Coordinates of C-alpha atoms in Angstrom, one line a residue:
M1 CA -42.8 -1.2 6.3
T2 CA -45.2 1.2 4.3
P3 CA -48.9 0.3 5.2
D4 CA -51.4 -0.9 3.2
A5 CA -53.4 3.0 3.3
V6 CA -54.5 5.6 0.7
Y7 CA -53.7 9.0 1.1
P8 CA -54.1 11.0 2.3
E9 CA -57.8 10.0 3.7
Y10 CA -55.5 7.2 5.4
A11 CA -52.5 8.2 7.4
P12 CA -51.3 6.2 10.2
A13 CA -48.8 7.5 12.9
G14 CA -46.0 7.9 12.2
T15 CA -46.8 8.1 7.8
A16 CA -47.5 11.5 7.6
A17 CA -46.4 14.5 9.6
S18 CA -49.1 17.0 10.0
L19 CA -49.4 20.9 10.8
H20 CA -50.0 21.1 14.2
E21 CA -46.7 18.8 14.8
L22 CA -44.6 21.1 13.2
I23 CA -45.8 24.5 14.8
A24 CA -45.7 22.5 18.1
L25 CA -41.3 21.7 17.1
R26 CA -41.0 25.8 17.8
E27 CA -41.0 24.2 21.6
R28 CA -37.8 23.0 21.2
V29 CA -35.7 26.1 19.6
A30 CA -37.3 28.1 23.1
G31 CA -39.8 29.5 21.4
G32 CA -37.8 32.0 20.2
A33 CA -36.3 33.5 23.5
C34 CA -32.3 32.8 23.0
P35 CA -31.2 35.0 20.3
A36 CA -29.9 31.4 17.5
R37 CA -27.1 31.1 14.6
L38 CA -27.9 28.5 11.7
S39 CA -24.5 27.6 10.6
P40 CA -22.9 24.0 10.4
A41 CA -19.6 25.4 11.2
P42 CA -19.1 27.7 14.0
G43 CA -18.4 31.6 12.7
A44 CA -20.1 31.4 9.3
H45 CA -23.2 33.1 10.3
A46 CA -23.0 36.9 10.2
S47 CA -23.0 39.1 12.5
S48 CA -23.0 43.1 13.9
R49 CA -19.3 44.0 14.1
L50 CA -18.0 45.5 11.1
G51 CA -16.3 44.4 8.3
R52 CA -16.7 43.9 4.6
G53 CA -20.1 42.8 3.9
M54 CA -23.1 44.0 2.2
E55 CA -24.3 47.1 3.7
F56 CA -21.9 50.5 4.1
A57 CA -20.7 52.2 7.1
E58 CA -18.8 54.6 7.1
V59 CA -14.4 55.3 6.0
R60 CA -11.9 55.6 8.2
P61 CA -8.0 56.6 7.5
Y62 CA -6.5 53.2 5.7
Q63 CA -4.8 51.0 8.7
A64 CA -2.3 47.9 8.5
G65 CA -4.0 44.6 7.8
D66 CA -7.0 46.5 6.1
D67 CA -8.5 44.4 2.9
V68 CA -6.7 46.8 -0.1
R69 CA -10.2 46.1 -2.3
S70 CA -11.8 48.4 0.8
I71 CA -9.6 51.4 -0.3
D72 CA -12.0 54.6 -0.3
W73 CA -10.2 56.3 -3.8
R74 CA -11.9 58.8 -4.0
Q75 CA -11.4 60.0 -0.7
T76 CA -8.2 59.0 -0.5
A77 CA -7.1 61.9 -3.2
R78 CA -8.9 64.1 -1.9
R79 CA -7.4 64.0 1.8
G80 CA -3.8 62.9 0.5
R81 CA -3.9 59.6 2.3
P82 CA -5.1 56.1 2.1
Y83 CA -8.6 55.7 3.3
T84 CA -10.5 52.7 4.1
K85 CA -14.5 52.0 3.3
L86 CA -16.3 49.6 6.0
F87 CA -19.0 47.8 6.2
Q88 CA -22.0 46.3 7.9
E89 CA -22.0 42.4 8.0
E90 CA -26.0 41.6 7.7
R91 CA -27.3 40.0 11.0
G92 CA -29.9 38.3 8.8
R93 CA -29.5 35.7 6.5
A94 CA -31.3 33.2 4.3
L95 CA -32.2 29.5 5.3
R96 CA -33.6 28.1 1.8
I97 CA -34.2 24.2 2.2
L98 CA -34.9 21.3 0.0
V99 CA -37.4 18.9 1.4
D100 CA -37.5 15.3 -0.3
L101 CA -40.6 14.0 0.2
G102 CA -40.6 11.5 -2.6
P103 CA -41.5 7.4 -2.5
S104 CA -38.4 6.9 -1.8
M105 CA -39.4 8.5 1.4
R106 CA -42.2 6.6 2.5
F107 CA -40.2 4.2 4.2
G108 CA -40.1 3.2 8.1
T109 CA -39.7 0.6 10.3
R110 CA -38.5 2.4 13.2
V111 CA -40.5 5.4 14.9
A112 CA -41.5 7.6 11.3
F113 CA -41.4 7.5 7.9
K114 CA -38.7 8.8 6.6
S115 CA -40.4 11.5 5.1
V116 CA -42.1 12.3 9.0
I117 CA -38.1 12.6 9.6
A118 CA -37.2 14.7 6.9
A119 CA -40.4 17.2 7.7
R120 CA -39.7 17.0 11.5
A121 CA -35.8 18.4 10.8
A122 CA -36.8 21.2 8.5
A123 CA -39.6 22.8 11.2
L124 CA -37.0 22.1 13.5
L125 CA -34.4 23.8 11.6
A126 CA -36.7 26.0 10.2
W127 CA -37.7 27.8 13.7
M128 CA -34.2 28.0 14.2
A129 CA -33.9 30.1 11.9
H130 CA -37.2 32.3 12.2
A131 CA -35.9 32.4 16.4
G132 CA -32.2 33.9 15.4
G133 CA -34.2 36.7 12.8
D134 CA -33.2 35.0 9.9
R135 CA -35.5 34.2 6.6
V136 CA -37.2 30.9 5.8
G137 CA -38.0 29.9 2.6
G138 CA -37.2 26.4 0.5
V139 CA -38.9 23.8 -2.0
V140 CA -41.3 20.8 -1.1
W141 CA -40.6 17.9 -3.6
N142 CA -42.9 14.9 -3.7
G143 CA -41.0 12.9 -6.5
D144 CA -42.2 15.2 -9.1
A145 CA -44.4 18.2 -8.3
R146 CA -42.9 20.9 -6.4
R147 CA -43.5 23.8 -4.5
E148 CA -41.5 27.2 -3.4
M149 CA -41.9 29.5 -0.8
H150 CA -39.3 32.5 -1.2
A151 CA -37.5 33.8 1.9
H152 CA -39.3 35.6 4.6
A153 CA -38.6 37.0 7.4
D154 CA -41.6 37.0 9.7
R155 CA -43.4 33.8 11.3
H156 CA -46.0 33.6 8.3
G157 CA -43.0 33.0 6.3
T158 CA -42.3 30.1 8.1
L159 CA -45.7 28.7 8.1
E160 CA -45.7 28.9 4.9
L161 CA -42.9 26.7 4.7
L162 CA -44.6 24.0 6.9
R163 CA -48.0 24.3 5.3
C164 CA -46.6 23.2 2.4
I165 CA -44.2 20.3 4.1
A166 CA -47.8 18.9 5.9
Q167 CA -49.4 19.1 2.8
A168 CA -47.4 17.5 1.0
S169 CA -46.7 14.6 3.5
A170 CA -49.8 13.4 3.3
E171 CA -50.7 13.5 -0.3
A172 CA -49.8 10.0 -2.1
P173 CA -46.0 10.3 -3.7
A174 CA -45.6 10.6 -7.1
D175 CA -45.5 7.6 -9.6
G176 CA -42.3 6.7 -11.2
E177 CA -38.9 7.1 -10.9
S178 CA -38.3 10.4 -9.8
H179 CA -35.3 13.0 -10.4
M180 CA -33.9 15.6 -8.1
T181 CA -32.4 18.6 -10.8
A182 CA -35.5 19.9 -11.4
P183 CA -36.1 21.0 -6.9
L184 CA -32.2 21.7 -7.0
R185 CA -32.4 24.2 -10.0
S186 CA -35.3 25.4 -8.2
L187 CA -33.7 25.7 -5.1
A188 CA -30.5 27.4 -6.6
R189 CA -32.8 30.5 -8.6
M190 CA -33.8 31.4 -4.7
L191 CA -30.8 31.5 -3.5
Q192 CA -28.3 34.7 -2.2
P193 CA -25.2 34.9 -1.7
G194 CA -24.1 34.3 2.1
S195 CA -27.3 32.2 2.3
L196 CA -27.8 28.2 3.7
A197 CA -29.2 25.7 1.7
V198 CA -29.8 22.5 3.2
L199 CA -30.6 19.2 1.4
V200 CA -32.9 16.7 3.2
S201 CA -33.5 13.8 1.6
D202 CA -32.5 10.2 1.3
F203 CA -30.7 10.9 -2.0
T204 CA -32.1 8.4 -3.4
A205 CA -32.6 9.8 -6.9
L206 CA -29.1 11.0 -6.5
D207 CA -27.8 10.8 -10.1
D208 CA -24.9 12.9 -12.0
A209 CA -26.8 15.2 -13.1
A210 CA -28.2 16.1 -9.7
A211 CA -24.4 15.5 -8.1
H212 CA -24.1 18.8 -10.6
E213 CA -26.2 20.9 -9.6
I214 CA -25.3 20.1 -5.9
S215 CA -22.0 21.5 -7.1
L216 CA -23.2 24.5 -8.4
L217 CA -25.3 25.2 -5.4
A218 CA -21.9 25.0 -3.1
R219 CA -20.4 27.4 -5.6
R220 CA -23.3 30.0 -4.4
A221 CA -24.5 29.2 -0.9
E222 CA -23.0 27.6 2.8
L223 CA -24.3 24.1 1.3
A224 CA -25.6 21.3 4.7
L225 CA -26.3 17.5 3.6
V226 CA -29.1 15.4 6.5
Q227 CA -29.3 12.1 4.8
V228 CA -32.5 10.5 6.2
Y229 CA -32.1 6.0 6.2
D230 CA -34.1 3.8 7.9
T231 CA -31.7 1.1 9.8
F232 CA -33.5 -1.5 7.3
E233 CA -31.4 -0.1 4.3
A234 CA -28.3 -0.5 5.6
E235 CA -28.5 -4.1 7.9
A236 CA -31.6 -5.5 7.6
P237 CA -32.5 -9.0 9.4
A238 CA -33.2 -12.6 7.7
G239 CA -36.9 -12.7 6.3
R240 CA -39.2 -12.1 3.6
Y241 CA -41.1 -8.6 3.6
R242 CA -44.2 -7.4 2.1
L243 CA -43.5 -4.0 0.5
T244 CA -46.8 -2.0 -0.6
D245 CA -47.0 2.3 -1.2
G246 CA -50.9 1.8 -1.3
K247 CA -51.1 0.8 -5.0
R248 CA -48.9 -1.4 -5.7
S249 CA -47.1 -4.7 -3.8
A250 CA -43.7 -6.6 -4.0
T251 CA -42.0 -9.3 -2.1
L252 CA -38.3 -8.5 -0.9
D253 CA -36.7 -11.7 -0.1
L254 CA -33.7 -12.1 2.4
R255 CA -33.4 -15.0 3.5
T256 CA -30.3 -15.9 2.5
A257 CA -27.0 -13.8 3.7
E258 CA -26.0 -13.0 -0.1
A259 CA -29.1 -11.7 -0.1
R260 CA -28.9 -9.4 2.8
A261 CA -25.3 -8.5 1.4
A262 CA -26.2 -7.7 -1.9
H263 CA -29.0 -5.2 0.0
G264 CA -26.7 -3.7 2.2
A265 CA -24.1 -2.9 -0.6
A266 CA -26.5 -0.9 -2.3
F267 CA -27.4 1.3 0.6
A268 CA -23.1 1.4 1.2
R269 CA -22.7 2.3 -2.2
R270 CA -25.0 5.6 -1.5
C271 CA -23.2 6.7 1.1
S272 CA -19.7 6.4 -0.2
H273 CA -21.0 8.3 -3.0
L274 CA -22.4 11.3 -1.4
Q275 CA -19.7 11.4 1.1
A276 CA -17.0 11.8 -1.9
L277 CA -20.0 14.3 -2.9
A278 CA -19.9 16.2 0.5
R279 CA -15.8 16.2 0.8
R280 CA -15.7 18.0 -2.5
C281 CA -18.2 21.1 -2.1
R282 CA -17.1 21.2 0.9
A283 CA -20.8 20.7 2.5
T284 CA -21.8 19.3 6.1
L285 CA -22.5 15.6 5.8
L286 CA -25.4 14.4 8.9
P287 CA -26.3 11.1 8.6
L288 CA -29.9 11.2 10.2
A289 CA -31.7 7.6 10.8
T290 CA -35.4 7.8 11.7
N291 CA -34.9 6.4 15.0
D292 CA -32.0 8.5 16.2
P293 CA -33.0 11.7 18.1
L294 CA -33.3 14.2 16.3
E295 CA -33.1 17.2 18.5
A296 CA -29.6 15.7 19.5
M297 CA -28.2 14.8 16.0
L298 CA -29.4 18.8 14.6
R299 CA -27.1 20.3 17.6
Q300 CA -24.6 18.0 17.2
A301 CA -24.2 19.5 13.2
F302 CA -26.2 22.7 14.0
P303 CA -24.2 23.9 17.1
A304 CA -26.5 26.8 17.6
L305 CA -29.5 25.2 17.8
P306 CA -30.6 26.0 21.1
G307 CA -31.9 23.6 23.5
P308 CA -35.8 23.0 25.2
R309 CA -37.0 26.1 27.2
S310 CA -35.1 26.3 30.7
T311 CA -34.3 29.3 33.2
D312 CA -30.9 29.5 31.3
C313 CA -32.8 31.5 28.3
Q314 CA -34.3 34.0 29.3
P315 CA -33.8 37.8 27.7

């Protein structure tokens, strides 16, 4: 449970993510020694091959199977036979991460708070993108205020995102009810065609308005949803539990089977809602418990994630 604490002066281990640990996670993606593709699905990341993309490469005679939209009508008229434009697909893409560090994320009974696991997951994904030459940016949200970082390909862009995550992780969470709509709209304004948008949250604040914004995101970019949760939310042992955010306290009485069933049903409904949304948006959905092996789970959802530094990963 959340310990009695005053943020950010006192932050017990596992309740806040430090900048040092987020930077150190770079070693988990081999320090950029291996080329990395960041994509929830094989082949979704652009490559250096010729095809229909953003940058013009050359004109050649039309061949069977070429996209008719790529026909160069000027060259066709001049030379008397069809010619096709070829484009160089971009190698680098933009990763935009929304990191939810709101009030509901400041909870944990295993390993660390959900907010800390979210911070670590975002850092691993950011370093993976950086290792592959991709641009990294995003939105860090504490349930009220949000910080926006536009995408940069260099290390400083990644470090700026991690600084914002660490700072928000150590701050007091927002008071009152949180709504995801505003940060989702901020993320949408950053997206460009070909971007990958990753939302890291417990999605407790997911309402109809937020679901609509996520659907709009899916139309503009490839989308992945990382649902961070604590096993206590899914199946709590019998007992009475004192909860606190450092300012207010409440008691959760789960001594009866009925109370535990109702407690678990609320989490099941949230999962079902999120699963249906992911199917509609054709988004990757990764449920991630706080006690799951983080790197292994991310590698399963993002197969291009390289492992720790090894002799098999030399330039």
